[in-house]
PDB file of C-alpha atoms in Angstrom:
ATOM      1  CA  ALA A   1       2.426  16.467   5.775  1.00  0.00           C
ATOM      2  CA  GLN A   2       0.903  13.726   3.704  1.00  0.00           C
ATOM      3  CA  LYS A   3      -2.322  12.157   4.877  1.00  0.00           C
ATOM      4  CA  VAL A   4      -5.060  10.003   3.407  1.00  0.00           C
ATOM      5  CA  THR A   5      -8.437   9.602   5.060  1.00  0.00           C
ATOM      6  CA  GLN A   6     -10.922   6.871   4.267  1.00  0.00           C
ATOM      7  CA  ALA A   7     -13.763   7.642   6.622  1.00  0.00           C
ATOM      8  CA  GLN A   8     -15.829   4.594   5.706  1.00  0.00           C
ATOM      9  CA  THR A   9     -14.526   1.684   7.733  1.00  0.00           C
ATOM     10  CA  GLU A  10     -16.910  -0.902   6.362  1.00  0.00           C
ATOM     11  CA  ILE A  11     -19.706  -0.895   3.783  1.00  0.00           C
ATOM     12  CA  SER A  12     -22.210  -3.645   3.062  1.00  0.00           C
ATOM     13  CA  VAL A  13     -24.272  -3.758  -0.114  1.00  0.00           C
ATOM     14  CA  VAL A  14     -26.371  -6.274  -1.940  1.00  0.00           C
ATOM     15  CA  GLU A  15     -25.143  -7.561  -5.264  1.00  0.00           C
ATOM     16  CA  LYS A  16     -25.907  -5.286  -8.234  1.00  0.00           C
ATOM     17  CA  GLU A  17     -26.024  -2.164  -6.083  1.00  0.00           C
ATOM     18  CA  ASP A  18     -23.693   0.711  -6.897  1.00  0.00           C
ATOM     19  CA  VAL A  19     -21.243   1.722  -4.187  1.00  0.00           C
ATOM     20  CA  THR A  20     -18.845   4.643  -3.766  1.00  0.00           C
ATOM     21  CA  LEU A  21     -15.734   4.511  -1.624  1.00  0.00           C
ATOM     22  CA  ASP A  22     -14.519   7.869  -0.401  1.00  0.00           C
ATOM     23  CA  CYS A  23     -10.929   9.070  -0.218  1.00  0.00           C
ATOM     24  CA  VAL A  24      -9.772  12.485   0.993  1.00  0.00           C
ATOM     25  CA  TYR A  25      -6.126  13.469   0.981  1.00  0.00           C
ATOM     26  CA  GLU A  26      -3.842  16.182   2.308  1.00  0.00           C
ATOM     27  CA  THR A  27      -0.535  17.186   0.787  1.00  0.00           C
ATOM     28  CA  ARG A  28       1.655  20.242   0.350  1.00  0.00           C
ATOM     29  CA  ASP A  29       3.213  18.872  -2.805  1.00  0.00           C
ATOM     30  CA  THR A  30       2.133  20.512  -6.042  1.00  0.00           C
ATOM     31  CA  THR A  31       2.859  17.334  -7.944  1.00  0.00           C
ATOM     32  CA  TYR A  32       1.515  14.134  -6.504  1.00  0.00           C
ATOM     33  CA  TYR A  33      -0.086  10.852  -7.448  1.00  0.00           C
ATOM     34  CA  LEU A  34      -3.088   9.032  -6.101  1.00  0.00           C
ATOM     35  CA  PHE A  35      -3.668   5.297  -6.182  1.00  0.00           C
ATOM     36  CA  TRP A  36      -6.276   2.712  -5.359  1.00  0.00           C
ATOM     37  CA  TYR A  37      -5.370  -0.818  -4.322  1.00  0.00           C
ATOM     38  CA  LYS A  38      -7.620  -3.803  -3.685  1.00  0.00           C
ATOM     39  CA  GLN A  39      -6.897  -6.387  -1.003  1.00  0.00           C
ATOM     40  CA  PRO A  40      -9.112  -9.466  -1.474  1.00  0.00           C
ATOM     41  CA  PRO A  41      -9.570 -12.011   1.323  1.00  0.00           C
ATOM     42  CA  SER A  42      -6.494 -13.867   0.071  1.00  0.00           C
ATOM     43  CA  GLY A  43      -4.422 -10.927   1.339  1.00  0.00           C
ATOM     44  CA  GLU A  44      -2.396  -9.696  -1.619  1.00  0.00           C
ATOM     45  CA  LEU A  45      -2.493  -6.062  -2.704  1.00  0.00           C
ATOM     46  CA  VAL A  46      -3.679  -5.502  -6.243  1.00  0.00           C
ATOM     47  CA  PHE A  47      -3.043  -2.210  -8.027  1.00  0.00           C
ATOM     48  CA  LEU A  48      -6.172  -0.686  -9.586  1.00  0.00           C
ATOM     49  CA  ILE A  49      -5.388   2.827 -10.773  1.00  0.00           C
ATOM     50  CA  ARG A  50      -2.919   5.710 -10.673  1.00  0.00           C
ATOM     51  CA  ARG A  51      -3.878   9.350 -11.207  1.00  0.00           C
ATOM     52  CA  ASN A  52      -1.549  12.344 -11.288  1.00  0.00           C
ATOM     53  CA  SER A  53      -2.397  15.707  -9.817  1.00  0.00           C
ATOM     54  CA  PHE A  54      -2.550  17.416 -13.207  1.00  0.00           C
ATOM     55  CA  ASP A  55      -5.176  15.117 -14.649  1.00  0.00           C
ATOM     56  CA  GLU A  56      -8.651  15.660 -13.238  1.00  0.00           C
ATOM     57  CA  GLN A  57     -10.467  13.705 -15.877  1.00  0.00           C
ATOM     58  CA  ASN A  58     -12.650  10.957 -14.523  1.00  0.00           C
ATOM     59  CA  GLU A  59     -11.700   7.465 -15.527  1.00  0.00           C
ATOM     60  CA  ILE A  60     -13.848   4.448 -16.214  1.00  0.00           C
ATOM     61  CA  SER A  61     -12.675   0.873 -16.499  1.00  0.00           C
ATOM     62  CA  GLY A  62     -15.520  -1.573 -16.891  1.00  0.00           C
ATOM     63  CA  ARG A  63     -17.631  -1.419 -13.734  1.00  0.00           C
ATOM     64  CA  TYR A  64     -15.044   0.746 -11.976  1.00  0.00           C
ATOM     65  CA  SER A  65     -14.882   4.511 -12.150  1.00  0.00           C
ATOM     66  CA  TRP A  66     -12.871   7.148 -10.350  1.00  0.00           C
ATOM     67  CA  ASN A  67     -13.710  10.775  -9.622  1.00  0.00           C
ATOM     68  CA  PHE A  68     -10.743  13.042  -8.882  1.00  0.00           C
ATOM     69  CA  GLN A  69     -11.540  16.540  -7.616  1.00  0.00           C
ATOM     70  CA  LYS A  70      -8.626  18.747  -6.582  1.00  0.00           C
ATOM     71  CA  SER A  71     -10.981  21.422  -5.248  1.00  0.00           C
ATOM     72  CA  THR A  72     -12.163  19.049  -2.511  1.00  0.00           C
ATOM     73  CA  SER A  73      -8.963  16.957  -2.333  1.00  0.00           C
ATOM     74  CA  SER A  74     -10.925  13.834  -3.046  1.00  0.00           C
ATOM     75  CA  PHE A  75     -10.378  10.755  -5.179  1.00  0.00           C
ATOM     76  CA  ASN A  76     -13.494   8.625  -4.909  1.00  0.00           C
ATOM     77  CA  PHE A  77     -13.986   5.158  -6.331  1.00  0.00           C
ATOM     78  CA  THR A  78     -17.326   3.854  -7.583  1.00  0.00           C
ATOM     79  CA  ILE A  79     -18.209   0.273  -8.371  1.00  0.00           C
ATOM     80  CA  THR A  80     -21.286  -0.064 -10.557  1.00  0.00           C
ATOM     81  CA  ALA A  81     -23.461  -3.166 -10.312  1.00  0.00           C
ATOM     82  CA  SER A  82     -21.344  -4.662  -7.548  1.00  0.00           C
ATOM     83  CA  GLN A  83     -20.551  -8.368  -7.504  1.00  0.00           C
ATOM     84  CA  VAL A  84     -19.611 -10.754  -4.722  1.00  0.00           C
ATOM     85  CA  VAL A  85     -16.072 -10.895  -6.132  1.00  0.00           C
ATOM     86  CA  ASP A  86     -15.738  -7.192  -5.343  1.00  0.00           C
ATOM     87  CA  SER A  87     -15.723  -8.014  -1.637  1.00  0.00           C
ATOM     88  CA  ALA A  88     -12.349  -6.829  -0.384  1.00  0.00           C
ATOM     89  CA  VAL A  89     -10.582  -4.100   1.507  1.00  0.00           C
ATOM     90  CA  TYR A  90      -9.843  -1.110  -0.685  1.00  0.00           C
ATOM     91  CA  PHE A  91      -6.991   1.256   0.038  1.00  0.00           C
ATOM     92  CA  CYS A  92      -6.452   4.739  -1.277  1.00  0.00           C
ATOM     93  CA  ALA A  93      -2.832   5.928  -1.323  1.00  0.00           C
ATOM     94  CA  LEU A  94      -0.901   9.119  -1.969  1.00  0.00           C
ATOM     95  CA  SER A  95       2.627   9.453  -3.307  1.00  0.00           C
ATOM     96  CA  GLY A  96       4.418  12.772  -3.125  1.00  0.00           C
ATOM     97  CA  SER A  97       6.998  14.448  -5.295  1.00  0.00           C
ATOM     98  CA  ILE A  98      10.295  12.897  -6.205  1.00  0.00           C
ATOM     99  CA  TYR A  99      11.840  14.763  -3.265  1.00  0.00           C
ATOM    100  CA  ASN A 100       9.710  12.632  -0.999  1.00  0.00           C
ATOM    101  CA  PHE A 101      11.228   9.529  -2.610  1.00  0.00           C
ATOM    102  CA  ASN A 102       7.831   8.484  -3.826  1.00  0.00           C
ATOM    103  CA  LYS A 103       6.830   7.114  -0.461  1.00  0.00           C
ATOM    104  CA  PHE A 104       3.265   5.853  -0.363  1.00  0.00           C
ATOM    105  CA  TYR A 105       0.885   7.032   2.319  1.00  0.00           C
ATOM    106  CA  PHE A 106      -2.118   4.781   2.742  1.00  0.00           C
ATOM    107  CA  GLY A 107      -5.544   5.379   4.149  1.00  0.00           C
ATOM    108  CA  SER A 108      -6.884   2.980   6.752  1.00  0.00           C
ATOM    109  CA  GLY A 109      -8.914   1.120   4.136  1.00  0.00           C
ATOM    110  CA  THR A 110     -12.605   0.486   3.504  1.00  0.00           C
ATOM    111  CA  LYS A 111     -13.885  -3.051   3.801  1.00  0.00           C
ATOM    112  CA  LEU A 112     -16.566  -3.736   1.194  1.00  0.00           C
ATOM    113  CA  ASN A 113     -18.948  -6.617   1.736  1.00  0.00           C
ATOM    114  CA  VAL A 114     -21.079  -7.532  -1.260  1.00  0.00           C
ATOM    115  CA  LYS A 115     -23.832  -9.945  -0.356  1.00  0.00           C
ATOM    116  CA  PRO A 116     -25.585 -12.162  -2.891  1.00  0.00           C
TER     117      PRO A 116
ATOM    118  CA  ASN B   1       7.373 -14.120 -13.484  1.00  0.00           C
ATOM    119  CA  ALA B   2       7.909 -13.934  -9.703  1.00  0.00           C
ATOM    120  CA  GLY B   3       7.628 -10.160  -9.078  1.00  0.00           C
ATOM    121  CA  VAL B   4       8.077  -9.518  -5.353  1.00  0.00           C
ATOM    122  CA  THR B   5       8.610 -12.555  -3.133  1.00  0.00           C
ATOM    123  CA  GLN B   6       8.583 -12.520   0.652  1.00  0.00           C
ATOM    124  CA  THR B   7      10.039 -15.212   2.871  1.00  0.00           C
ATOM    125  CA  PRO B   8       8.623 -16.618   5.137  1.00  0.00           C
ATOM    126  CA  LYS B   9       4.849 -16.377   4.727  1.00  0.00           C
ATOM    127  CA  PHE B  10       4.079 -17.148   8.369  1.00  0.00           C
ATOM    128  CA  ARG B  11       6.128 -17.082  11.543  1.00  0.00           C
ATOM    129  CA  VAL B  12       5.525 -17.290  15.270  1.00  0.00           C
ATOM    130  CA  LEU B  13       8.183 -15.822  17.551  1.00  0.00           C
ATOM    131  CA  LYS B  14       8.615 -15.698  21.274  1.00  0.00           C
ATOM    132  CA  THR B  15       9.186 -12.331  22.896  1.00  0.00           C
ATOM    133  CA  GLY B  16      12.849 -11.435  22.706  1.00  0.00           C
ATOM    134  CA  GLN B  17      13.687 -13.649  19.760  1.00  0.00           C
ATOM    135  CA  SER B  18      15.176 -12.233  16.598  1.00  0.00           C
ATOM    136  CA  MET B  19      14.403 -12.900  12.969  1.00  0.00           C
ATOM    137  CA  THR B  20      14.900 -11.577   9.462  1.00  0.00           C
ATOM    138  CA  LEU B  21      12.269 -11.189   6.783  1.00  0.00           C
ATOM    139  CA  LEU B  22      13.533 -11.432   3.229  1.00  0.00           C
ATOM    140  CA  CYS B  23      12.127  -9.561   0.262  1.00  0.00           C
ATOM    141  CA  ALA B  24      13.335 -10.334  -3.240  1.00  0.00           C
ATOM    142  CA  GLN B  25      12.272  -8.629  -6.471  1.00  0.00           C
ATOM    143  CA  ASP B  26      13.202  -9.584  -9.995  1.00  0.00           C
ATOM    144  CA  MET B  27      12.035  -6.420 -11.769  1.00  0.00           C
ATOM    145  CA  ASN B  28      15.273  -4.432 -11.358  1.00  0.00           C
ATOM    146  CA  HIS B  29      13.417  -1.827  -9.295  1.00  0.00           C
ATOM    147  CA  GLU B  30      15.362   0.905  -7.563  1.00  0.00           C
ATOM    148  CA  TYR B  31      12.978   1.577  -4.698  1.00  0.00           C
ATOM    149  CA  MET B  32      11.966  -0.928  -2.065  1.00  0.00           C
ATOM    150  CA  TYR B  33       9.753  -0.542   0.993  1.00  0.00           C
ATOM    151  CA  TRP B  34       8.699  -2.412   4.107  1.00  0.00           C
ATOM    152  CA  TYR B  35       5.201  -1.768   5.462  1.00  0.00           C
ATOM    153  CA  ARG B  36       3.238  -3.218   8.327  1.00  0.00           C
ATOM    154  CA  GLN B  37      -0.519  -3.654   8.237  1.00  0.00           C
ATOM    155  CA  ASP B  38      -2.549  -3.539  11.413  1.00  0.00           C
ATOM    156  CA  PRO B  39      -6.352  -3.605  11.742  1.00  0.00           C
ATOM    157  CA  GLY B  40      -7.902  -0.180  11.200  1.00  0.00           C
ATOM    158  CA  MET B  41      -4.563   1.472  10.503  1.00  0.00           C
ATOM    159  CA  GLY B  42      -3.888   0.731   6.869  1.00  0.00           C
ATOM    160  CA  LEU B  43      -0.292   0.236   5.828  1.00  0.00           C
ATOM    161  CA  ARG B  44       2.427   2.130   7.639  1.00  0.00           C
ATOM    162  CA  LEU B  45       5.924   2.557   6.272  1.00  0.00           C
ATOM    163  CA  ILE B  46       8.692   1.052   8.407  1.00  0.00           C
ATOM    164  CA  HIS B  47      11.816   1.597   6.306  1.00  0.00           C
ATOM    165  CA  TYR B  48      12.589   2.152   2.679  1.00  0.00           C
ATOM    166  CA  SER B  49      15.487   2.142   0.241  1.00  0.00           C
ATOM    167  CA  VAL B  50      16.076   4.225  -2.859  1.00  0.00           C
ATOM    168  CA  GLY B  51      18.915   2.088  -4.135  1.00  0.00           C
ATOM    169  CA  GLU B  52      21.477  -0.565  -3.361  1.00  0.00           C
ATOM    170  CA  GLY B  53      23.371   0.248  -0.181  1.00  0.00           C
ATOM    171  CA  THR B  54      20.925   2.929   0.978  1.00  0.00           C
ATOM    172  CA  THR B  55      18.196   2.785   3.606  1.00  0.00           C
ATOM    173  CA  ALA B  56      16.021   5.335   5.394  1.00  0.00           C
ATOM    174  CA  LYS B  57      13.449   5.430   8.170  1.00  0.00           C
ATOM    175  CA  GLY B  58       9.740   5.577   7.530  1.00  0.00           C
ATOM    176  CA  GLU B  59       6.860   6.369   9.884  1.00  0.00           C
ATOM    177  CA  VAL B  60       7.332   3.515  12.367  1.00  0.00           C
ATOM    178  CA  PRO B  61      11.000   2.403  12.326  1.00  0.00           C
ATOM    179  CA  ASP B  62      11.539   1.667  16.021  1.00  0.00           C
ATOM    180  CA  GLY B  63      12.440  -1.942  16.766  1.00  0.00           C
ATOM    181  CA  TYR B  64      13.387  -2.726  13.165  1.00  0.00           C
ATOM    182  CA  ASN B  65      16.530  -2.620  11.087  1.00  0.00           C
ATOM    183  CA  VAL B  66      17.003  -3.084   7.366  1.00  0.00           C
ATOM    184  CA  SER B  67      19.706  -3.744   4.846  1.00  0.00           C
ATOM    185  CA  ARG B  68      19.942  -3.515   1.062  1.00  0.00           C
ATOM    186  CA  LEU B  69      23.256  -5.113   0.179  1.00  0.00           C
ATOM    187  CA  LYS B  70      21.991  -6.238  -3.212  1.00  0.00           C
ATOM    188  CA  LYS B  71      19.619  -4.322  -5.454  1.00  0.00           C
ATOM    189  CA  GLN B  72      17.160  -7.173  -5.647  1.00  0.00           C
ATOM    190  CA  ASN B  73      16.958  -7.885  -1.908  1.00  0.00           C
ATOM    191  CA  PHE B  74      15.649  -5.876   1.035  1.00  0.00           C
ATOM    192  CA  LEU B  75      15.908  -7.450   4.480  1.00  0.00           C
ATOM    193  CA  LEU B  76      13.884  -6.468   7.524  1.00  0.00           C
ATOM    194  CA  GLY B  77      15.280  -7.476  10.904  1.00  0.00           C
ATOM    195  CA  LEU B  78      13.718  -7.664  14.326  1.00  0.00           C
ATOM    196  CA  GLU B  79      16.470  -7.835  16.935  1.00  0.00           C
ATOM    197  CA  SER B  80      14.264  -8.467  19.966  1.00  0.00           C
ATOM    198  CA  ALA B  81      10.678  -9.175  19.022  1.00  0.00           C
ATOM    199  CA  ALA B  82       7.834  -7.696  21.065  1.00  0.00           C
ATOM    200  CA  PRO B  83       4.108  -8.546  21.026  1.00  0.00           C
ATOM    201  CA  SER B  84       3.470  -5.053  19.552  1.00  0.00           C
ATOM    202  CA  GLN B  85       5.255  -6.239  16.423  1.00  0.00           C
ATOM    203  CA  THR B  86       2.569  -8.806  15.731  1.00  0.00           C
ATOM    204  CA  SER B  87       1.376  -7.723  12.301  1.00  0.00           C
ATOM    205  CA  VAL B  88       1.262  -8.506   8.623  1.00  0.00           C
ATOM    206  CA  TYR B  89       4.376  -7.247   6.865  1.00  0.00           C
ATOM    207  CA  PHE B  90       4.411  -6.262   3.226  1.00  0.00           C
ATOM    208  CA  CYS B  91       7.363  -5.583   1.018  1.00  0.00           C
ATOM    209  CA  ALA B  92       6.968  -3.459  -2.094  1.00  0.00           C
ATOM    210  CA  SER B  93       9.141  -2.292  -4.935  1.00  0.00           C
ATOM    211  CA  LYS B  94       8.858   0.245  -7.728  1.00  0.00           C
ATOM    212  CA  THR B  95      10.814   1.969 -10.415  1.00  0.00           C
ATOM    213  CA  THR B  96      11.903   5.580 -10.131  1.00  0.00           C
ATOM    214  CA  GLY B  97       9.264   8.153 -10.962  1.00  0.00           C
ATOM    215  CA  ASN B  98       5.640   8.179  -9.918  1.00  0.00           C
ATOM    216  CA  THR B  99       4.689   4.651 -10.814  1.00  0.00           C
ATOM    217  CA  GLU B 100       2.706   2.174  -8.836  1.00  0.00           C
ATOM    218  CA  ALA B 101       4.333  -0.087  -6.291  1.00  0.00           C
ATOM    219  CA  PHE B 102       4.259  -3.872  -6.591  1.00  0.00           C
ATOM    220  CA  PHE B 103       3.645  -5.756  -3.384  1.00  0.00           C
ATOM    221  CA  GLY B 104       4.681  -9.132  -2.085  1.00  0.00           C
ATOM    222  CA  GLN B 105       2.140 -11.562  -0.715  1.00  0.00           C
ATOM    223  CA  GLY B 106       2.772 -10.561   2.895  1.00  0.00           C
ATOM    224  CA  THR B 107       4.267 -12.210   5.973  1.00  0.00           C
ATOM    225  CA  ARG B 108       2.031 -12.865   8.952  1.00  0.00           C
ATOM    226  CA  LEU B 109       4.137 -12.545  12.107  1.00  0.00           C
ATOM    227  CA  THR B 110       2.877 -13.359  15.568  1.00  0.00           C
ATOM    228  CA  VAL B 111       4.942 -12.568  18.645  1.00  0.00           C
ATOM    229  CA  VAL B 112       3.833 -14.378  21.790  1.00  0.00           C
TER     230      VAL B 112
END
């Protein structure tokens, strides 16, 4: 079974603080992909990153960084020096092997509030 | 560059009424999906399609039907709307392989 857990329902920080959003996943697939999406107050879903199960290197993109650890089945997302524009709901998602028709399984989301 | 377009953006239905949500993509994607988003539950897959003329059930298919008569369009139908179907509906599409999905802007449906 495929499952994604985002235990943090809502997080509030003050601008310029660092914040980490947790994502834990379950899958029996040996090949899988993990994703993060951002949903700002306007409601659309914005793709942030894709990571495959064979690549455990951390990735950094500006103030965003991702830590993928297969040993703990986690794919955490850190925002450094948060800004008010980072306020959104963030979803972690899992996509299985091609035999699973690449269906996406989403976590319940973490709402991030960044206060000025 | 339209991407994925959903029609309508908002709708209010009375219990028992029927309606169809339209999703259109202009990226020649093979795969298309319908999700619903409810508070605290993330996005749950209703139905999906891996190509023109094919459809399959997702996690929460009851009360919905779909059709993919043309590659670029994926229709979601509610035959007899119920208040439990009040939700935000998202359509998504992607190419084959493990690529990201592109989402429409969502349809907010309220059933009273």
